[in-house]
PDB file of C-alpha atoms and ligand atoms in Angstrom:
ATOM      1  CA  MET A   2     124.706  77.932  72.311  1.00  0.00           C
ATOM      2  CA  MET A   3     124.628  77.875  75.093  1.00  0.00           C
ATOM      3  CA  GLU A   4     128.182  79.774  75.828  1.00  0.00           C
ATOM      4  CA  ASP A   5     127.014  82.413  74.176  1.00  0.00           C
ATOM      5  CA  ARG A   6     123.877  82.643  76.124  1.00  0.00           C
ATOM      6  CA  ALA A   7     126.770  83.092  79.056  1.00  0.00           C
ATOM      7  CA  ASN A   8     128.513  85.815  77.930  1.00  0.00           C
ATOM      8  CA  ILE A   9     125.839  88.003  77.700  1.00  0.00           C
ATOM      9  CA  LEU A  10     124.561  86.961  81.070  1.00  0.00           C
ATOM     10  CA  ARG A  11     128.003  87.829  82.152  1.00  0.00           C
ATOM     11  CA  GLU A  12     127.937  90.892  80.153  1.00  0.00           C
ATOM     12  CA  MET A  13     123.741  92.253  80.604  1.00  0.00           C
ATOM     13  CA  LYS A  14     123.028  95.809  81.855  1.00  0.00           C
ATOM     14  CA  VAL A  15     119.976  94.982  84.158  1.00  0.00           C
ATOM     15  CA  CYS A  16     120.039  94.967  88.197  1.00  0.00           C
ATOM     16  CA  ARG A  17     120.874  90.990  89.000  1.00  0.00           C
ATOM     17  CA  PHE A  18     117.905  91.275  91.612  1.00  0.00           C
ATOM     18  CA  CYS A  19     115.139  92.756  89.930  1.00  0.00           C
ATOM     19  CA  LEU A  20     115.979  92.961  85.743  1.00  0.00           C
ATOM     20  CA  SER A  21     115.526  96.778  86.117  1.00  0.00           C
ATOM     21  CA  ASN A  22     117.337  98.158  83.248  1.00  0.00           C
ATOM     22  CA  GLU A  23     117.503 101.328  84.399  1.00  0.00           C
ATOM     23  CA  GLU A  24     120.919 102.332  83.013  1.00  0.00           C
ATOM     24  CA  ARG A  25     121.316 105.097  85.134  1.00  0.00           C
ATOM     25  CA  GLU A  26     120.501 103.698  88.747  1.00  0.00           C
ATOM     26  CA  LEU A  27     123.083 100.727  87.780  1.00  0.00           C
ATOM     27  CA  SER A  28     126.225 100.380  88.977  1.00  0.00           C
ATOM     28  CA  ASN A  29     128.118  97.744  89.713  1.00  0.00           C
ATOM     29  CA  ILE A  30     127.684  95.252  92.517  1.00  0.00           C
ATOM     30  CA  TYR A  31     131.799  95.220  92.970  1.00  0.00           C
ATOM     31  CA  ASP A  32     132.408  98.712  93.238  1.00  0.00           C
ATOM     32  CA  LYS A  33     133.326 100.120  96.720  1.00  0.00           C
ATOM     33  CA  HIS A  34     130.317 102.859  96.866  1.00  0.00           C
ATOM     34  CA  SER A  35     131.179 106.638  97.542  1.00  0.00           C
ATOM     35  CA  THR A  36     129.735 106.120 101.325  1.00  0.00           C
ATOM     36  CA  GLU A  37     131.254 103.575 101.995  1.00  0.00           C
ATOM     37  CA  THR A  38     134.239 102.914 104.678  1.00  0.00           C
ATOM     38  CA  LYS A  39     136.544 100.421 105.041  1.00  0.00           C
ATOM     39  CA  HIS A  40     133.963  99.136 108.103  1.00  0.00           C
ATOM     40  CA  SER A  41     131.117  98.584 106.040  1.00  0.00           C
ATOM     41  CA  VAL A  42     130.203  95.054 105.083  1.00  0.00           C
ATOM     42  CA  PRO A  43     130.829  94.673 102.150  1.00  0.00           C
ATOM     43  CA  LEU A  44     127.578  94.751  99.487  1.00  0.00           C
ATOM     44  CA  PRO A  45     128.216  91.028  98.645  1.00  0.00           C
ATOM     45  CA  LEU A  46     128.271  90.025 101.600  1.00  0.00           C
ATOM     46  CA  GLN A  47     125.315  91.576 102.863  1.00  0.00           C
ATOM     47  CA  ILE A  48     123.426  89.946  99.404  1.00  0.00           C
ATOM     48  CA  MET A  49     125.104  86.688 100.816  1.00  0.00           C
ATOM     49  CA  ALA A  50     123.647  87.494 104.067  1.00  0.00           C
ATOM     50  CA  CYS A  51     119.924  88.229 103.301  1.00  0.00           C
ATOM     51  CA  ILE A  52     118.662  87.256 100.383  1.00  0.00           C
ATOM     52  CA  ALA A  53     121.197  83.869 100.443  1.00  0.00           C
ATOM     53  CA  ILE A  54     122.489  83.556  96.975  1.00  0.00           C
ATOM     54  CA  GLU A  55     125.810  83.992  97.034  1.00  0.00           C
ATOM     55  CA  VAL A  56     127.610  86.397  94.722  1.00  0.00           C
ATOM     56  CA  PHE A  57     131.170  87.260  93.534  1.00  0.00           C
ATOM     57  CA  LYS A  58     132.994  88.460  90.792  1.00  0.00           C
ATOM     58  CA  ASN A  59     133.850  85.342  88.573  1.00  0.00           C
ATOM     59  CA  ASP A  60     130.037  83.615  88.502  1.00  0.00           C
ATOM     60  CA  GLY A  61     129.479  84.407  85.376  1.00  0.00           C
ATOM     61  CA  MET A  62     125.978  86.614  86.368  1.00  0.00           C
ATOM     62  CA  PRO A  63     125.179  90.196  86.044  1.00  0.00           C
ATOM     63  CA  GLN A  64     127.537  92.568  87.335  1.00  0.00           C
ATOM     64  CA  LEU A  65     125.035  95.356  88.517  1.00  0.00           C
ATOM     65  CA  ILE A  66     122.905  96.208  90.877  1.00  0.00           C
ATOM     66  CA  CYS A  67     119.905  99.278  90.553  1.00  0.00           C
ATOM     67  CA  ASN A  68     120.011 101.702  93.122  1.00  0.00           C
ATOM     68  CA  PRO A  69     116.545 100.385  94.893  1.00  0.00           C
ATOM     69  CA  CYS A  70     118.422  97.252  95.250  1.00  0.00           C
ATOM     70  CA  ARG A  71     121.374  98.925  96.519  1.00  0.00           C
ATOM     71  CA  LYS A  72     119.262 101.152  99.571  1.00  0.00           C
ATOM     72  CA  LEU A  73     116.801  97.501  99.822  1.00  0.00           C
ATOM     73  CA  THR A  74     119.578  95.172 100.869  1.00  0.00           C
ATOM     74  CA  THR A  75     121.235  97.510 103.205  1.00  0.00           C
ATOM     75  CA  GLN A  76     117.847  98.485 105.015  1.00  0.00           C
ATOM     76  CA  ALA A  77     117.764  95.042 105.132  1.00  0.00           C
ATOM     77  CA  TYR A  78     120.972  94.035 106.346  1.00  0.00           C
ATOM     78  CA  THR A  79     120.107  97.031 109.354  1.00  0.00           C
ATOM     79  CA  PHE A  80     117.314  95.544 110.124  1.00  0.00           C
ATOM     80  CA  LYS A  81     118.738  91.625 110.611  1.00  0.00           C
ATOM     81  CA  THR A  82     121.694  92.971 112.341  1.00  0.00           C
ATOM     82  CA  ASN A  83     119.363  94.826 114.833  1.00  0.00           C
ATOM     83  CA  CYS A  84     117.734  91.840 115.039  1.00  0.00           C
ATOM     84  CA  LYS A  85     120.021  89.505 116.070  1.00  0.00           C
ATOM     85  CA  LYS A  86     121.553  91.905 118.622  1.00  0.00           C
ATOM     86  CA  ALA A  87     118.170  92.445 120.939  1.00  0.00           C
ATOM     87  CA  ASP A  88     118.178  88.202 120.398  1.00  0.00           C
ATOM     88  CA  ASP A  89     122.117  88.544 121.586  1.00  0.00           C
ATOM     89  CA  ALA A  90     120.787  91.576 124.475  1.00  0.00           C
ATOM     90  CA  LEU A  91     117.890  89.509 125.508  1.00  0.00           C
ATOM     91  CA  LYS A  92     119.744  86.511 125.870  1.00  0.00           C
ATOM     92  CA  VAL A  93     122.670  87.645 128.128  1.00  0.00           C
ATOM     93  CA  PHE A  94     119.559  88.734 130.408  1.00  0.00           C
ATOM     94  CA  LEU A  95     118.704  84.892 130.555  1.00  0.00           C
ATOM     95  CA  VAL A  96     121.677  84.062 131.973  1.00  0.00           C
ATOM     96  CA  THR A  97     123.001  87.784 133.939  1.00  0.00           C
ATOM     97  CA  GLY A  98     119.032  89.377 134.537  1.00  0.00           C
ATOM     98  CA  GLN A  99     120.899  92.461 132.952  1.00  0.00           C
ATOM     99  CA  LEU A 100     119.126  93.717 129.566  1.00  0.00           C
ATOM    100  CA  SER A 101     121.506  95.842 127.819  1.00  0.00           C
ATOM    101  CA  LYS A 102     119.801  98.472 125.307  1.00  0.00           C
ATOM    102  CA  PRO A 103     122.341  97.336 122.650  1.00  0.00           C
ATOM    103  CA  TYR A 104     122.559  99.960 119.736  1.00  0.00           C
ATOM    104  CA  MET A 105     120.515  99.928 117.234  1.00  0.00           C
ATOM    105  CA  GLN A 106     121.391 101.551 113.606  1.00  0.00           C
ATOM    106  CA  LYS A 107     118.255 103.548 112.027  1.00  0.00           C
ATOM    107  CA  VAL A 108     116.961 102.607 109.053  1.00  0.00           C
ATOM    108  CA  ASP A 109     116.599 105.756 108.785  1.00  0.00           C
ATOM    109  CA  GLU A 110     120.061 106.795 107.801  1.00  0.00           C
ATOM    110  CA  MET A 111     120.411 103.996 104.948  1.00  0.00           C
ATOM    111  CA  LYS A 112     118.408 107.729 103.133  1.00  0.00           C
ATOM    112  CA  GLN A 113     122.504 108.822 102.263  1.00  0.00           C
ATOM    113  CA  ILE A 114     123.044 105.977 100.384  1.00  0.00           C
ATOM    114  CA  VAL A 115     121.151 106.811  97.592  1.00  0.00           C
ATOM    115  CA  PRO A 116     121.040 107.856  94.592  1.00  0.00           C
ATOM    116  CA  PHE A 117     123.906 105.707  93.716  1.00  0.00           C
ATOM    117  CA  GLN A 118     126.835 108.749  92.324  1.00  0.00           C
ATOM    118  CA  LYS A 119     129.223 107.263  89.411  1.00  0.00           C
ATOM    119  CA  PRO A 120     132.235 107.777  90.778  1.00  0.00           C
ATOM    120  CA  GLN A 121     133.849 107.985  87.123  1.00  0.00           C
ATOM    121  CA  GLN A 122     131.222 110.414  86.550  1.00  0.00           C
ATOM    122  CA  PRO A 123     132.557 114.369  86.909  1.00  0.00           C
ATOM    123  CA  PRO A 124     129.823 116.978  87.692  1.00  0.00           C
ATOM    124  CA  LYS A 125     127.562 118.677  86.078  1.00  0.00           C
ATOM    125  CA  ASN A 126     128.544 122.814  85.389  1.00  0.00           C
TER     126      ASN A 126
HETATM  127 ZN1   ZN B 204     117.128  96.290  91.323  1.00  0.00          ZN
END
């Protein structure tokens, strides 16, 4: 039945973006990551901006993302944001003759994002 499959899809323990089922790599798309601040762009918005897939909680799709895809998304978002800043600065140069170098976030900074630590897991001792 179609409805059964819809339920299976929603509960599926796979990464929505690569279908990996490596369980310890998976985390909820909508849970705030420990390294995110209130100023961080939410992951669903980063996904929308980079890969043009609209992702929302009740869309009936798997709710999980793997660490590699999380990292790639954040890197892609950083790259896109940097490109936009450069483009804006170049356009400002056209108008004003001033080329100011905007702050570019290093993609390497994203290394801190992985591995994802599930907040509910107590540390092993
Ligand atoms: Zn993935």
